[in-house]
mmCIF file of C-alpha atoms in Angstrom:
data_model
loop_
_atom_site.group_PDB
_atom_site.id
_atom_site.type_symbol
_atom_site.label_atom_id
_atom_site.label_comp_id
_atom_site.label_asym_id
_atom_site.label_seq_id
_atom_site.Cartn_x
_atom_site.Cartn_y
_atom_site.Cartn_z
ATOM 1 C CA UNK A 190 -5.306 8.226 33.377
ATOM 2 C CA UNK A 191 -4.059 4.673 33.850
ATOM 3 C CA UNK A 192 -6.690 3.436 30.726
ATOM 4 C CA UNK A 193 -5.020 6.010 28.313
ATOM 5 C CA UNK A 194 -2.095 4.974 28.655
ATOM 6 C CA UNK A 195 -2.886 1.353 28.483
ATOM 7 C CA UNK A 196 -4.795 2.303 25.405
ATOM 8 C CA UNK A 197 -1.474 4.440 24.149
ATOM 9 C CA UNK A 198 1.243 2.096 25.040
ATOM 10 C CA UNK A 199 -0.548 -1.647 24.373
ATOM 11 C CA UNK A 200 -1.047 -1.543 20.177
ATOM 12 C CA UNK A 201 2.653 -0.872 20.319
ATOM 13 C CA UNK A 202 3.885 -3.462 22.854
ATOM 14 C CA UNK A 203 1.716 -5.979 21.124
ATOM 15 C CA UNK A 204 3.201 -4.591 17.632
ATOM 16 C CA UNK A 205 6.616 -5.345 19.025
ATOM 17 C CA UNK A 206 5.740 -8.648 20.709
ATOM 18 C CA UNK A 207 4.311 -10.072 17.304
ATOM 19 C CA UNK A 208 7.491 -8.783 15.201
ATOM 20 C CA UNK A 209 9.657 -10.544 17.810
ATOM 21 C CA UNK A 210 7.476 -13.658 18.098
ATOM 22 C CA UNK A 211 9.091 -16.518 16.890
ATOM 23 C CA UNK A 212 7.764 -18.492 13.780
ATOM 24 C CA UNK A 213 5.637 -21.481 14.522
ATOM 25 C CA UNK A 214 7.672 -24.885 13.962
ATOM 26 C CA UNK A 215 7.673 -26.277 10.705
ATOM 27 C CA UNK A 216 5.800 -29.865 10.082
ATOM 28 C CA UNK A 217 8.413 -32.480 9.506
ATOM 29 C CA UNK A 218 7.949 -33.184 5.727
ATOM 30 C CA UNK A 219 8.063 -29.100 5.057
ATOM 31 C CA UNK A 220 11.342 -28.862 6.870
ATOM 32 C CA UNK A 221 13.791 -30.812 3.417
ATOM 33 C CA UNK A 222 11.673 -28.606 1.036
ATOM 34 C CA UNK A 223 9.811 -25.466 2.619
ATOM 35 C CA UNK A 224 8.355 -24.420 -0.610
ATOM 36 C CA UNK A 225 7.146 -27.657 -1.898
ATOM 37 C CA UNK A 226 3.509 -28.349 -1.944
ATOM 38 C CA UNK A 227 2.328 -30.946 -3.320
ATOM 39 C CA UNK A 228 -0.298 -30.980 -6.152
ATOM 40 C CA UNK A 229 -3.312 -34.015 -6.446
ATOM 41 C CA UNK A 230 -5.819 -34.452 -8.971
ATOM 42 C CA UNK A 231 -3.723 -32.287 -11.509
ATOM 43 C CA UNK A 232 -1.776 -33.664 -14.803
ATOM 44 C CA UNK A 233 1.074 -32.652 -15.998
ATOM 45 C CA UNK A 234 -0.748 -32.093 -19.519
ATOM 46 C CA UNK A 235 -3.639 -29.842 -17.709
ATOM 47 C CA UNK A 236 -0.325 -27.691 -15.769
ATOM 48 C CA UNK A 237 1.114 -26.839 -19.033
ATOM 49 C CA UNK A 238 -2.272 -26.249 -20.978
ATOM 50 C CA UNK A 239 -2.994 -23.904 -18.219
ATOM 51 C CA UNK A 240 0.684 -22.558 -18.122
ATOM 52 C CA UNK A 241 0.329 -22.096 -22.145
ATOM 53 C CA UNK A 242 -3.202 -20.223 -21.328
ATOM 54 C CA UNK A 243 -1.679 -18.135 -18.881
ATOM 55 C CA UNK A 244 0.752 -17.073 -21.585
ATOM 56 C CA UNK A 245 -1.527 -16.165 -24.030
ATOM 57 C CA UNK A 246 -3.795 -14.261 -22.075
ATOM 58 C CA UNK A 247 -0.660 -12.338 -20.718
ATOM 59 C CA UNK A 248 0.221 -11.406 -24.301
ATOM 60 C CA UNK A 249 -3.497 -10.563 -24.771
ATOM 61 C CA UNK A 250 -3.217 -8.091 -21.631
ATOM 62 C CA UNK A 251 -0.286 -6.467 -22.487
ATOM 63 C CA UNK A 252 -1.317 -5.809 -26.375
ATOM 64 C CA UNK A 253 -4.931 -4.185 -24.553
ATOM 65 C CA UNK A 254 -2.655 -1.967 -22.338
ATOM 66 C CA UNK A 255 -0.752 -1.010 -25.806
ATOM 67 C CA UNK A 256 -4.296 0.141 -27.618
ATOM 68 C CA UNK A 257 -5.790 1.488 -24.226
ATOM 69 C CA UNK A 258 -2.468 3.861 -24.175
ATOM 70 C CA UNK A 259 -2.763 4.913 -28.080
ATOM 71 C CA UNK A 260 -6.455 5.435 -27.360
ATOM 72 C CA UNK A 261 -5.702 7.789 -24.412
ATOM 73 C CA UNK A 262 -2.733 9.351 -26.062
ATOM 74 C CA UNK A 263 -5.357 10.313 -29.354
ATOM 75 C CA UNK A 264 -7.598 11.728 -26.656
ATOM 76 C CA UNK A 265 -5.254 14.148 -25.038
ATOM 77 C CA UNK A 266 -3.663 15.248 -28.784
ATOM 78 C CA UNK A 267 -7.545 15.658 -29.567
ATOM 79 C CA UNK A 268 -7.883 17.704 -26.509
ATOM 80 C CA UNK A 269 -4.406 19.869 -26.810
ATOM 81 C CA UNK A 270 -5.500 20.606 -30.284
ATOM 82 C CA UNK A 271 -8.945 22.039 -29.059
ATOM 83 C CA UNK A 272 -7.244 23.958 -26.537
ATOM 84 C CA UNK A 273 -4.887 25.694 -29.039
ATOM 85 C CA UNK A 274 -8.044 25.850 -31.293
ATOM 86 C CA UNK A 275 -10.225 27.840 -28.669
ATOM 87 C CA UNK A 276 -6.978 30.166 -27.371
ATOM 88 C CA UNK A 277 -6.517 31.312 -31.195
ATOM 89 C CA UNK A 278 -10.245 32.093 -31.783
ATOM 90 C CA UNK A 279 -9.993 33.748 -28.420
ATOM 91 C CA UNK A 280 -6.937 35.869 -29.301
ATOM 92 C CA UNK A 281 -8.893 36.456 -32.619
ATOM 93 C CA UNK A 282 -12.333 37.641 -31.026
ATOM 94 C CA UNK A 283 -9.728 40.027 -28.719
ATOM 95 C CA UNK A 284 -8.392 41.471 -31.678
ATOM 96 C CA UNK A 285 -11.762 42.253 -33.268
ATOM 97 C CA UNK A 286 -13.114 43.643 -29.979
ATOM 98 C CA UNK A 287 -10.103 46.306 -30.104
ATOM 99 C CA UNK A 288 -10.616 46.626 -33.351
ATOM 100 C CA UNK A 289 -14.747 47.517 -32.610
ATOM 101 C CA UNK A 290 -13.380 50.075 -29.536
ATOM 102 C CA UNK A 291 -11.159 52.093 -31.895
ATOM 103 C CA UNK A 292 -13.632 52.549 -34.251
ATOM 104 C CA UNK A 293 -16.462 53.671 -31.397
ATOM 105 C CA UNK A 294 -14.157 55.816 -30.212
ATOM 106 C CA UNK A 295 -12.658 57.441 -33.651
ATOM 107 C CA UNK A 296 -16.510 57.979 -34.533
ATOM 108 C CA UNK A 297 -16.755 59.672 -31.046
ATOM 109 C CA UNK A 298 -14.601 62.033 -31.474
ATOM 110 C CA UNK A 299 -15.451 62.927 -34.980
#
């Protein structure tokens, strides 16, 4: 009994010892400027090349999305289309199959 409880009770104690565990201590230089990192072997030309790549192949991305969406879009107007294609012909081939049964039956009668 005492082992499922441990197993019960001990994810949650240490969930709520490592959400109340205080941060590790900062390094001395990281402490004036927490999010600075600094960069080696990169030049400021290469960082903006790559920043100016970046941008492009954002643009590029987001004009793929835009044809990937019309592209869909076509497919399901394609598809509606069909749908409303195949419930007329259906309402049509009902029709005719009335139309058959009445005249069966008129000429069974007669």
């Amino acid at each position: 009994m005492h082992s499922i409880i441990a197993g019960l009770v001990g994810p949650w104690i240490l969930a709520a010892g490592l959400v109340t565990a205080e941060p590790a201590a900062a390094p001395a230089g990281a402490a004036a400027q927490p999010e600075y990192a600094p960069v080696v072997g990169v030049s400021r030309e290469d960082k903006e090349k790559a920043a100016m790549l970046e941008e492009a192949v954002a643009h590029k991305v987001a004009r793929d999305y835009e044809h990937i969406v019309w592209a869909y879009g076509v497919l399901w107007g394609l598809f509606a289309l069909y749908g409303v294609y195949l419930w007329r012909r259906g309402a049509r081939l009902r029709a005719d199959v009335d139309e058959l049964r009445k005249a069966i039956d008129a000429r069974g009668k007669a």
